[in-house]
Short mmCIF file of N, CA and C in Angstrom, two decimals:
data_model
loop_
_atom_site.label_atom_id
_atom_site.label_comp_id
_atom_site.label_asym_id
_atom_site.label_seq_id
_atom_site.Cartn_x
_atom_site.Cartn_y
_atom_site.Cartn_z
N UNK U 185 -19.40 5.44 -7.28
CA UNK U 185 -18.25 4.66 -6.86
C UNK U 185 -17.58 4.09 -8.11
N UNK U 186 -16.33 4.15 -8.24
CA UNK U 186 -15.35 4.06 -9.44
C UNK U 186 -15.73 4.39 -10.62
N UNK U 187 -16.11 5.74 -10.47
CA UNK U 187 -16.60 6.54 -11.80
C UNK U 187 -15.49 6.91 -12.22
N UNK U 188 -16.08 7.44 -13.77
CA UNK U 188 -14.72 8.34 -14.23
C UNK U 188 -14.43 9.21 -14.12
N UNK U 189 -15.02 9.88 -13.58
CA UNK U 189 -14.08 11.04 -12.66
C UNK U 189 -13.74 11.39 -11.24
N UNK U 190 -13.18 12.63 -11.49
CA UNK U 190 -12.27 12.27 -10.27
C UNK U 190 -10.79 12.91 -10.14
N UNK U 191 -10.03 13.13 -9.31
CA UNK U 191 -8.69 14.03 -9.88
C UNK U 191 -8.15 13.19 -10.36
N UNK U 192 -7.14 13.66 -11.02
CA UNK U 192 -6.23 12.87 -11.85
C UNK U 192 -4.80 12.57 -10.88
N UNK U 193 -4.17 11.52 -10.39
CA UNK U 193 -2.91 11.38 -9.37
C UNK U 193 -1.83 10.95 -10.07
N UNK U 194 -0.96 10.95 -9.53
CA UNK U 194 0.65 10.22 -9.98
C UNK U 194 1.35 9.25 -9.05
N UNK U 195 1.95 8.43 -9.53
CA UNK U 195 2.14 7.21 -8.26
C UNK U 195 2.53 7.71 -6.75
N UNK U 196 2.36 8.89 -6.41
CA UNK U 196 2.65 9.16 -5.36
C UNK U 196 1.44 9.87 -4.74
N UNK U 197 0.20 10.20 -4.87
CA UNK U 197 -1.07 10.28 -4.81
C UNK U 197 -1.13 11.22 -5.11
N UNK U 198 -0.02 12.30 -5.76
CA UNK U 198 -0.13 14.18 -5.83
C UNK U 198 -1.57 14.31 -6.82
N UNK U 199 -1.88 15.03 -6.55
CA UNK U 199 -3.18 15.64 -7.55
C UNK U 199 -2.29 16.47 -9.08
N UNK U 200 -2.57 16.29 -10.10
CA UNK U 200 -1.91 17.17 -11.16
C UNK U 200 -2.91 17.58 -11.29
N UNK U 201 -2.08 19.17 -11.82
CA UNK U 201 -2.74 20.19 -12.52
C UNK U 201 -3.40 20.14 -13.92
N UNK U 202 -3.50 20.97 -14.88
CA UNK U 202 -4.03 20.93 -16.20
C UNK U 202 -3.17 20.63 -17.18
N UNK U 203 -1.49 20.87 -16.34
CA UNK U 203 -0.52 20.50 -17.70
C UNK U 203 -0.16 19.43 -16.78
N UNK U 204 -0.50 18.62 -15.74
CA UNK U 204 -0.27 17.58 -15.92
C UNK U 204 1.52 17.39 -14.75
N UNK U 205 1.51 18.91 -13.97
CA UNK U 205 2.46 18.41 -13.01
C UNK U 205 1.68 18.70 -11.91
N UNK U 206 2.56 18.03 -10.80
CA UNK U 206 1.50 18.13 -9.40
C UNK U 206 1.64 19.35 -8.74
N UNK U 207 0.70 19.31 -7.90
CA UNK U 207 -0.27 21.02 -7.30
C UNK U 207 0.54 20.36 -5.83
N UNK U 208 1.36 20.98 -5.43
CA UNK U 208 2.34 21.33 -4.15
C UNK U 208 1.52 21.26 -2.91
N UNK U 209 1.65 20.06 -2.27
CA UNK U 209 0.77 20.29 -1.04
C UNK U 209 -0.55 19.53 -1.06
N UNK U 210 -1.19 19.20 -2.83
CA UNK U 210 -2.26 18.71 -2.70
C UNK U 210 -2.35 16.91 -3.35
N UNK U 211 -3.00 16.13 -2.35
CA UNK U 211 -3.14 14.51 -2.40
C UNK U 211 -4.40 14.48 -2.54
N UNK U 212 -4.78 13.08 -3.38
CA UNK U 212 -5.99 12.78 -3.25
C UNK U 212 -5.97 11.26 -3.30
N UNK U 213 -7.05 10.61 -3.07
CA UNK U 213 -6.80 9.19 -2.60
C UNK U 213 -8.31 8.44 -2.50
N UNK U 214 -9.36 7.04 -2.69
CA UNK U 214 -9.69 6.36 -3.03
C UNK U 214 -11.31 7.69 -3.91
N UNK U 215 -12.11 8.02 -3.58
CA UNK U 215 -12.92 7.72 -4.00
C UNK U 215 -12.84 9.60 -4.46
N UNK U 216 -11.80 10.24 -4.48
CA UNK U 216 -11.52 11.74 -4.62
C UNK U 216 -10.83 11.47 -6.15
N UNK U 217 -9.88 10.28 -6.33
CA UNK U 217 -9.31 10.37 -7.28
C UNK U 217 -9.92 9.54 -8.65
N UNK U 218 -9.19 10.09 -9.93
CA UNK U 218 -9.94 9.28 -11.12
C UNK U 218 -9.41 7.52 -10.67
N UNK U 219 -10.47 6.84 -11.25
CA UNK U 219 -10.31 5.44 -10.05
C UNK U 219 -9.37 4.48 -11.62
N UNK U 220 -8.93 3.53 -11.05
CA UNK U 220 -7.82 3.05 -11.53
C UNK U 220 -8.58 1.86 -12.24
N UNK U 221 -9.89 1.56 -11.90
CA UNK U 221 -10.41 0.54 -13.35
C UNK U 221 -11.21 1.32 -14.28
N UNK U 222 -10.98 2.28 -14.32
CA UNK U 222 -11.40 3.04 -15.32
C UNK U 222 -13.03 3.30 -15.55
N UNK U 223 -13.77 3.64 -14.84
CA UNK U 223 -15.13 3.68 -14.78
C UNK U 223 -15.81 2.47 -14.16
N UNK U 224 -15.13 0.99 -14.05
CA UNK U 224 -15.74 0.26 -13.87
C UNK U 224 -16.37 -0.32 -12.60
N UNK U 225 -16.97 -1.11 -12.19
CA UNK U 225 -16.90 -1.20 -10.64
C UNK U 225 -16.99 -2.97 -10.42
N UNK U 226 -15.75 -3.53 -10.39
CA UNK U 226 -15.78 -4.98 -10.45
C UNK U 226 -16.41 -5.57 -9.11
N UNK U 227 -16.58 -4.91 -8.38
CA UNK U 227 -17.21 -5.86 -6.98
C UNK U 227 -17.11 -5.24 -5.92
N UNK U 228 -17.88 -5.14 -5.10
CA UNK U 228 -18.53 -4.32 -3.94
C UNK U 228 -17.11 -4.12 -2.97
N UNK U 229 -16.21 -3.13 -2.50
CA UNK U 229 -15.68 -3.10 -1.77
C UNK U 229 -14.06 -2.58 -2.76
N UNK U 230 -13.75 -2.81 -4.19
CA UNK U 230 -13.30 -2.75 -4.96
C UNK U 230 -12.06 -1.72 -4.73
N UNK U 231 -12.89 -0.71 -4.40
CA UNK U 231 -12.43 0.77 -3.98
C UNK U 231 -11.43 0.98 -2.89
N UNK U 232 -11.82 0.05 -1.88
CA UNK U 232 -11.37 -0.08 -0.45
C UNK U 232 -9.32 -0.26 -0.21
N UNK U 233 -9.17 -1.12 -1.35
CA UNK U 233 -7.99 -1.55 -1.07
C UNK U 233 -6.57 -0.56 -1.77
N UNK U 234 -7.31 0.38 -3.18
CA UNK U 234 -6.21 1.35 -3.38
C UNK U 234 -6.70 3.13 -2.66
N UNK U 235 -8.04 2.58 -1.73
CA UNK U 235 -7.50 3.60 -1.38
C UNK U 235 -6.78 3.78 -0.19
N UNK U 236 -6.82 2.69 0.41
CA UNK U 236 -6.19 2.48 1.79
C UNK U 236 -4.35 2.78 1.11
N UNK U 237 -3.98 2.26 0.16
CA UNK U 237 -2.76 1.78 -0.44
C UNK U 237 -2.50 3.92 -0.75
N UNK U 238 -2.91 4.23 -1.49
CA UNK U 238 -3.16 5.60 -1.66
C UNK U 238 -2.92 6.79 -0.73
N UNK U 239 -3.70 6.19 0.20
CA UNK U 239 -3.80 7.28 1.30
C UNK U 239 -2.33 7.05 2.28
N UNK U 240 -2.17 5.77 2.14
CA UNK U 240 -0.98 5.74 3.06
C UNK U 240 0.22 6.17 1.95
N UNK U 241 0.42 6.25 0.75
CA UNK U 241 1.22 6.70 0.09
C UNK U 241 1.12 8.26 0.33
N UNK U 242 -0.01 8.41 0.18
CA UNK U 242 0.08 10.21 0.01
C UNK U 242 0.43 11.14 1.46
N UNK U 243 0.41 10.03 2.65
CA UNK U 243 0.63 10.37 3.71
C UNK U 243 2.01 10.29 3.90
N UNK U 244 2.78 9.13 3.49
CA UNK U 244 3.85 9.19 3.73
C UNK U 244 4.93 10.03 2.79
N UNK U 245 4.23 10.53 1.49
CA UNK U 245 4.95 11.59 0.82
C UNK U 245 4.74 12.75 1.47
N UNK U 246 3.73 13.09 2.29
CA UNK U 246 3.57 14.27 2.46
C UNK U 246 4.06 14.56 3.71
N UNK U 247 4.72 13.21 4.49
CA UNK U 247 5.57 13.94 5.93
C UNK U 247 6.82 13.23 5.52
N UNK U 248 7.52 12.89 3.94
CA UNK U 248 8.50 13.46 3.83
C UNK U 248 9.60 12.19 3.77
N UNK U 249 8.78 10.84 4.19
CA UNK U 249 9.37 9.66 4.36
C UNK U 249 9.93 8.77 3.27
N UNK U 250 11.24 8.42 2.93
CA UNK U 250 11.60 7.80 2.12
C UNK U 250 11.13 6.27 2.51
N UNK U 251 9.89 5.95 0.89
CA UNK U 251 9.49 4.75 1.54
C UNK U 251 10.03 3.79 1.17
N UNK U 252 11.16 3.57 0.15
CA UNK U 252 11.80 2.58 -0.11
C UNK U 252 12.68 2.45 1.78
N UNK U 253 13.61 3.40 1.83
CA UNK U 253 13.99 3.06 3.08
C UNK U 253 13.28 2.48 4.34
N UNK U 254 12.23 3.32 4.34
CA UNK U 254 11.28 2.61 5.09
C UNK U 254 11.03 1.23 5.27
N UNK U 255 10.34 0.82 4.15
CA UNK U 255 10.58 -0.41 3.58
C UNK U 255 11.17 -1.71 4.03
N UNK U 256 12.89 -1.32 3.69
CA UNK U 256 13.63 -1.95 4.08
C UNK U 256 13.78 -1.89 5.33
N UNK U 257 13.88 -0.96 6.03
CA UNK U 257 14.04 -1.27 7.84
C UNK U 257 13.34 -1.79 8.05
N UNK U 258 11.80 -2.43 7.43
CA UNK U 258 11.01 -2.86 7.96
C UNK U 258 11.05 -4.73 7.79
N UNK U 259 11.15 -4.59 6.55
CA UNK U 259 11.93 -5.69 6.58
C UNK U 259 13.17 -6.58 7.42
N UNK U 260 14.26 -5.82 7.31
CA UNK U 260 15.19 -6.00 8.18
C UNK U 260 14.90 -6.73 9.43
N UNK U 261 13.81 -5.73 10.30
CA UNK U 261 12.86 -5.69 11.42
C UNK U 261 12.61 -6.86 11.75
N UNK U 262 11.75 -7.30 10.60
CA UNK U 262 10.68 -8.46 10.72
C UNK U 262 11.87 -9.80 10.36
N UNK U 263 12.39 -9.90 9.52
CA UNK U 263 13.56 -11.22 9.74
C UNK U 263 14.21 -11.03 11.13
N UNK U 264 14.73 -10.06 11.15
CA UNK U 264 15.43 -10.03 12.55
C UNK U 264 14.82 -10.86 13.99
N UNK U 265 13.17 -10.35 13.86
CA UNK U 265 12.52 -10.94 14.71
C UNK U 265 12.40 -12.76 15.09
N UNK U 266 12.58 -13.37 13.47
CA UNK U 266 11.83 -14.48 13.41
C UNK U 266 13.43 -15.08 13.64
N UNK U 267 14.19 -14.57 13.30
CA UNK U 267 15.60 -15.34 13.41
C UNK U 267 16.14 -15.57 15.13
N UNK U 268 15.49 -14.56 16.13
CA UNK U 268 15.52 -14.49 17.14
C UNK U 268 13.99 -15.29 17.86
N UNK U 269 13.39 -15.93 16.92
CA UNK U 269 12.34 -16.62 17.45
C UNK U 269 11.11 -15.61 18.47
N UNK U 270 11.51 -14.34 18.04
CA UNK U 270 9.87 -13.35 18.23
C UNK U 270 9.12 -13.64 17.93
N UNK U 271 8.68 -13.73 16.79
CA UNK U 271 8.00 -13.66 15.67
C UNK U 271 7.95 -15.34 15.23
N UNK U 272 6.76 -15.87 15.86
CA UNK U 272 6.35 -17.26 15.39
C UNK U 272 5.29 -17.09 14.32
N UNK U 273 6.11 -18.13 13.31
CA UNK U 273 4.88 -17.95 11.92
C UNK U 273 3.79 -18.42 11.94
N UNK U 274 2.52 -17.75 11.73
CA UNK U 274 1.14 -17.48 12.28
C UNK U 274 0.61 -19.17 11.46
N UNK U 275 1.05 -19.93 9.99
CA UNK U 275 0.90 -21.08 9.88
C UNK U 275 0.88 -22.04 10.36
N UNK U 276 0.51 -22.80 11.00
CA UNK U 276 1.14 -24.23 12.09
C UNK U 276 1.52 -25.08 10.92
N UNK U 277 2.28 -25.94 11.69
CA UNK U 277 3.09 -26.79 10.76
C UNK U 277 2.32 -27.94 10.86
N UNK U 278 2.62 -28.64 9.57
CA UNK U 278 1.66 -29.65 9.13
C UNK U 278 2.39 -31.26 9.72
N UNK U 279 1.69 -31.71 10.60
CA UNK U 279 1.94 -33.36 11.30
C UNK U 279 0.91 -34.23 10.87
N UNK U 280 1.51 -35.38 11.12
CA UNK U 280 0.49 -36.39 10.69
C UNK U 280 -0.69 -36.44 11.34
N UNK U 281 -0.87 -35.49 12.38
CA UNK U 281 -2.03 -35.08 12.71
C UNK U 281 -3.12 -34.23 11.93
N UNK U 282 -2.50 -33.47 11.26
CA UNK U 282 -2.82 -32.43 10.58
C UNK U 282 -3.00 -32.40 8.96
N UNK U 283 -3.99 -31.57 8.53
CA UNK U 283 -3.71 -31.83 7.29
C UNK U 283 -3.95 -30.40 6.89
N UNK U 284 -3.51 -29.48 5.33
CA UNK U 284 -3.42 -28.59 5.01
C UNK U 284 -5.01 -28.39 4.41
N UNK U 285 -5.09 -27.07 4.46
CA UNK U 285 -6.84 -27.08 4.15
C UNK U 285 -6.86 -26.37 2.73
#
């Protein structure tokens, strides 16, 4: 677990080849790819969070989705909601009952 090896990726999870451009079709993602602290393994679970981040990148390059756009609709989305009072913010608000922890 977060050894040094491993394929080598590009911010979009593609696997590169030997000169170093990506192999058409092929992703790799948390514990397939060379790991991003560099051999090290800072704490149990470490792994978990780029490859989740990874895999959903390499998924969404690979059916084609512009994720900046994405992104933003999603955004959009989520204000839209709270401005229409959907979407109550999961914080409670702090009264003199209450105090922040």
């Amino acid at each position: 677990i977060g050894g040094f090896v491993g394929l080598k990726v590009d911010e979009r999870a593609r696997v590169l080849g030997a000169q170093g451009h990506p192999i058409a079709g092929l992703y790799a993602a948390g514990n397939d790819a060379a790991s991003m602290f560099g051999g090290a393994y800072p704490a149990g679970g470490a792994t978990i969070g780029p490859a989740l981040v990874f895999g959903a990148i390499a998924a969404l390059d690979a059916a084609g989705v512009d994720r900046k756009a994405l992104a933003q609709t999603l955004v959009r989305g989520f204000l839209r909601k709270v401005e229409h009072d959907e979407i109550i913010p999961c914080v409670p608000p702090v009264t003199s009952t209450t105090r922040p922890v």
